[in-house]
Amino acid sequence: MRATTIHAPFDMRVEDVPDPVVQDPTDVVVRVLRACICGSDLWAYRGESARQPGQRIGHEFLGIVEAAGADVAGFAAGDLVVAPFVWSDGTCDYCAEGLQTSCPSGGFWGTVGSDGGQGEAVRVPFADGTLVKLPADAASDDHLLTALLALSDVLGTGHHAALGAGVRKGSTVAVVGDGAVGLCGVLAAKRLGADRIIALGRHTARTDIARTFGATDVVAERGEAAEAAVRELTGGQGAHAVIEAVGTEQSMRTAVAIARDGGSIGYVGVPHGSGTGLDLSVMFDRNIALRGGVAPVRAYIPELLPDVLDGSVDPSPVFDLTVGLDGVPGGYQAMDERTALKVLVRP
């Protein structure tokens, strides 16, 4: 089959690789119908996170089961399924607690020795604990398939941030970051009943999506100017809940500064940079809570799936460029140059 591989910074290739096969009785093989490029993939693309030459890449996909191991109980050939970005066994204590990202038997797609989502097919370990079945007729609905793909990562990650930030009915929420995760954080905050949602972002095309998703205000400034703007919008108090969806020192400083005393920050931006932006004495004095981390999206898919199926939640606008498998290297370049928000891949 063909799959995307990374060989060096800015050197993405689509190459012939061995076809995936069932290796363990709990495996299935999924033929990929939709995949995408994540903003976190760009850290490998830019050389800021290490990869071995020829390593697979991509962690968001959905598709059709083509083969199933003898011990797989919940899936059979022909089933349409979505995969969260981490596989998990579904039986350990962490999985039972809804923290599949800490499963001792789990792992991330695209790590050494595993398949990546940006290819024609993927071997899925622990299929019963990992995959979620989708309605068969969704396979013929192009728009719905695109929306369902967001369940593999960005929609669940935005939801995780909103939960960490303590978003509740009637609350004021600020979202730091106008990438796909930040936009899904806006969508999640709206779904959870936020009364006011302030989106921080400088790119009009993205903040227009934020408004479509439920943002009531947009702040285009950065740094101290952004902090002042949010304070002005909130009568000097700040937001009850802040979603941090970037991961830099500056973005975390902004998140702390615009949080209301007694508020919470839900952080899901993959940390990168020289520091954390956290001053614990400030957070202590102002009773600011910090919750978040890598999102256990497998725990959230059953809750979010019905809303995507009935159209009440539609994250599909975050995908603003579609490519075939051969177009994946160009898709990385487009996202790196910020001419694309999130690239949809149709193998």
GROMACS .gro file of C-alpha atoms in nm, residues 37-197:
model
  161
   37ILE     CA    1  -0.311   1.657   0.896
   38CYS     CA    2  -0.298   1.785   1.255
   39GLY     CA    3  -0.132   2.102   1.373
   40SER     CA    4   0.074   1.886   1.608
   41ASP     CA    5   0.213   1.700   1.303
   42LEU     CA    6   0.385   2.024   1.208
   43TRP     CA    7   0.628   1.994   1.499
   44ALA     CA    8   0.770   1.682   1.333
   45TYR     CA    9   0.753   1.847   0.990
   46ARG     CA   10   0.957   2.142   1.117
   47GLY     CA   11   1.206   1.919   1.296
   48GLU     CA   12   1.103   2.035   1.642
   49SER     CA   13   1.012   1.681   1.750
   50ALA     CA   14   1.234   1.391   1.652
   51ARG     CA   15   1.134   1.127   1.398
   52GLN     CA   16   1.327   0.842   1.241
   53PRO     CA   17   1.378   0.860   0.863
   54GLY     CA   18   1.093   0.671   0.699
   55GLN     CA   19   0.868   0.679   1.007
   56ARG     CA   20   0.492   0.685   0.943
   57ILE     CA   21   0.283   0.984   1.040
   58GLY     CA   22  -0.080   1.083   1.095
   59HIS     CA   23  -0.313   1.001   1.384
   60GLU     CA   24  -0.665   1.091   1.265
   61PHE     CA   25  -0.863   0.857   1.039
   62LEU     CA   26  -1.185   0.672   0.977
   63GLY     CA   27  -1.258   0.390   0.737
   64ILE     CA   28  -1.391   0.043   0.665
   65VAL     CA   29  -1.286  -0.272   0.848
   66GLU     CA   30  -1.131  -0.512   0.596
   67ALA     CA   31  -1.014  -0.793   0.825
   68ALA     CA   32  -1.063  -0.880   1.191
   69GLY     CA   33  -0.870  -1.105   1.429
   70ALA     CA   34  -1.027  -1.410   1.588
   71ASP     CA   35  -1.078  -1.242   1.927
   72VAL     CA   36  -1.242  -0.925   1.795
   73ALA     CA   37  -1.602  -0.925   1.916
   74GLY     CA   38  -1.739  -0.585   1.821
   75PHE     CA   39  -1.636  -0.543   1.459
   76ALA     CA   40  -1.650  -0.733   1.133
   77ALA     CA   41  -1.543  -0.675   0.776
   78GLY     CA   42  -1.748  -0.397   0.619
   79ASP     CA   43  -1.806  -0.194   0.937
   80LEU     CA   44  -1.749   0.181   0.917
   81VAL     CA   45  -1.538   0.295   1.213
   82VAL     CA   46  -1.359   0.599   1.353
   83ALA     CA   47  -1.030   0.572   1.541
   84PRO     CA   48  -0.929   0.804   1.825
   85PHE     CA   49  -0.568   0.921   1.804
   86VAL     CA   50  -0.456   0.670   2.069
   87TRP     CA   51  -0.526   0.299   2.070
   88SER     CA   52  -0.616   0.142   2.405
   89ASP     CA   53  -0.708  -0.203   2.533
   90GLY     CA   54  -1.039  -0.100   2.693
   91THR     CA   55  -0.983  -0.327   2.994
   92CYS     CA   56  -0.729  -0.157   3.221
   93ASP     CA   57  -0.811   0.069   3.516
   94TYR     CA   58  -0.732   0.383   3.319
   95CYS     CA   59  -0.962   0.282   3.034
   96ALA     CA   60  -1.237   0.208   3.283
   97GLU     CA   61  -1.189   0.559   3.427
   98GLY     CA   62  -1.209   0.720   3.083
   99LEU     CA   63  -0.839   0.801   3.061
  100GLN     CA   64  -0.750   0.585   2.762
  101THR     CA   65  -0.447   0.802   2.686
  102SER     CA   66  -0.277   0.649   2.992
  103CYS     CA   67  -0.351   0.287   2.898
  104PRO     CA   68  -0.032   0.082   2.959
  105SER     CA   69  -0.103  -0.118   2.643
  106GLY     CA   70  -0.191   0.187   2.437
  107GLY     CA   71   0.000   0.392   2.188
  108PHE     CA   72  -0.009   0.670   1.930
  109TRP     CA   73  -0.048   0.614   1.558
  110GLY     CA   74   0.270   0.687   1.369
  111THR     CA   75   0.508   0.586   1.645
  112VAL     CA   76   0.796   0.360   1.545
  113GLY     CA   77   0.660   0.021   1.441
  114SER     CA   78   0.299   0.133   1.399
  115ASP     CA   79   0.100   0.251   1.101
  116GLY     CA   80   0.011   0.615   1.054
  117GLY     CA   81  -0.330   0.744   0.963
  118GLN     CA   82  -0.211   0.923   0.649
  119GLY     CA   83  -0.207   0.612   0.434
  120GLU     CA   84  -0.432   0.368   0.255
  121ALA     CA   85  -0.479   0.128   0.548
  122VAL     CA   86  -0.396   0.089   0.917
  123ARG     CA   87  -0.352  -0.209   1.148
  124VAL     CA   88  -0.549  -0.128   1.464
  125PRO     CA   89  -0.440  -0.305   1.785
  126PHE     CA   90  -0.705  -0.375   2.052
  127ALA     CA   91  -0.986  -0.295   1.812
  128ASP     CA   92  -1.265  -0.356   2.064
  129GLY     CA   93  -1.116  -0.105   2.308
  130THR     CA   94  -1.016   0.149   2.046
  131LEU     CA   95  -1.260   0.186   1.759
  132VAL     CA   96  -1.614   0.322   1.755
  133LYS     CA   97  -1.865   0.196   1.500
  134LEU     CA   98  -2.040   0.449   1.279
  135PRO     CA   99  -2.368   0.412   1.088
  136ALA     CA  100  -2.305   0.231   0.761
  137ASP     CA  101  -2.496   0.484   0.553
  138ALA     CA  102  -2.256   0.761   0.661
  139ALA     CA  103  -2.002   0.614   0.419
  140SER     CA  104  -2.201   0.758   0.128
  141ASP     CA  105  -2.248   1.104   0.284
  142ASP     CA  106  -1.940   1.310   0.202
  143HIS     CA  107  -2.022   1.601   0.431
  144LEU     CA  108  -2.107   1.377   0.725
  145LEU     CA  109  -1.789   1.173   0.682
  146THR     CA  110  -1.585   1.491   0.706
  147ALA     CA  111  -1.767   1.596   1.023
  148LEU     CA  112  -1.725   1.249   1.175
  149LEU     CA  113  -1.351   1.256   1.109
  150ALA     CA  114  -1.320   1.539   1.363
  151LEU     CA  115  -1.419   1.287   1.633
  152SER     CA  116  -1.077   1.126   1.594
  153ASP     CA  117  -0.906   1.423   1.758
  154VAL     CA  118  -0.996   1.791   1.729
  155LEU     CA  119  -1.361   1.783   1.836
  156GLY     CA  120  -1.288   1.564   2.139
  157THR     CA  121  -0.981   1.771   2.222
  158GLY     CA  122  -1.184   2.092   2.213
  159HIS     CA  123  -1.442   1.923   2.437
  160HIS     CA  124  -1.168   1.814   2.678
  161ALA     CA  125  -1.046   2.173   2.700
  162ALA     CA  126  -1.397   2.301   2.766
  163LEU     CA  127  -1.446   2.045   3.044
  164GLY     CA  128  -1.109   2.131   3.194
  165ALA     CA  129  -1.199   2.499   3.187
  166GLY     CA  130  -1.523   2.427   3.369
  167VAL     CA  131  -1.750   2.562   3.098
  168ARG     CA  132  -2.109   2.557   3.218
  169LYS     CA  133  -2.443   2.706   3.124
  170GLY     CA  134  -2.432   3.085   3.135
  171SER     CA  135  -2.055   3.115   3.173
  172THR     CA  136  -1.819   3.350   2.990
  173VAL     CA  137  -1.548   3.165   2.799
  174ALA     CA  138  -1.231   3.290   2.631
  175VAL     CA  139  -1.052   3.076   2.373
  176VAL     CA  140  -0.680   3.135   2.313
  177GLY     CA  141  -0.586   3.003   1.969
  178ASP     CA  142  -0.763   3.009   1.632
  179GLY     CA  143  -0.642   2.673   1.503
  180ALA     CA  144  -0.872   2.376   1.450
  181VAL     CA  145  -0.860   2.276   1.817
  182GLY     CA  146  -0.935   2.628   1.937
  183LEU     CA  147  -1.228   2.651   1.696
  184CYS     CA  148  -1.358   2.317   1.822
  185GLY     CA  149  -1.318   2.459   2.173
  186VAL     CA  150  -1.559   2.734   2.069
  187LEU     CA  151  -1.798   2.470   1.937
  188ALA     CA  152  -1.768   2.271   2.260
  189ALA     CA  153  -1.825   2.577   2.478
  190LYS     CA  154  -2.139   2.660   2.283
  191ARG     CA  155  -2.261   2.301   2.316
  192LEU     CA  156  -2.208   2.315   2.694
  193GLY     CA  157  -2.421   2.627   2.726
  194ALA     CA  158  -2.172   2.914   2.750
  195ASP     CA  159  -2.347   3.250   2.731
  196ARG     CA  160  -2.052   3.449   2.599
  197ILE     CA  161  -1.755   3.316   2.401
   0.00000   0.00000   0.00000
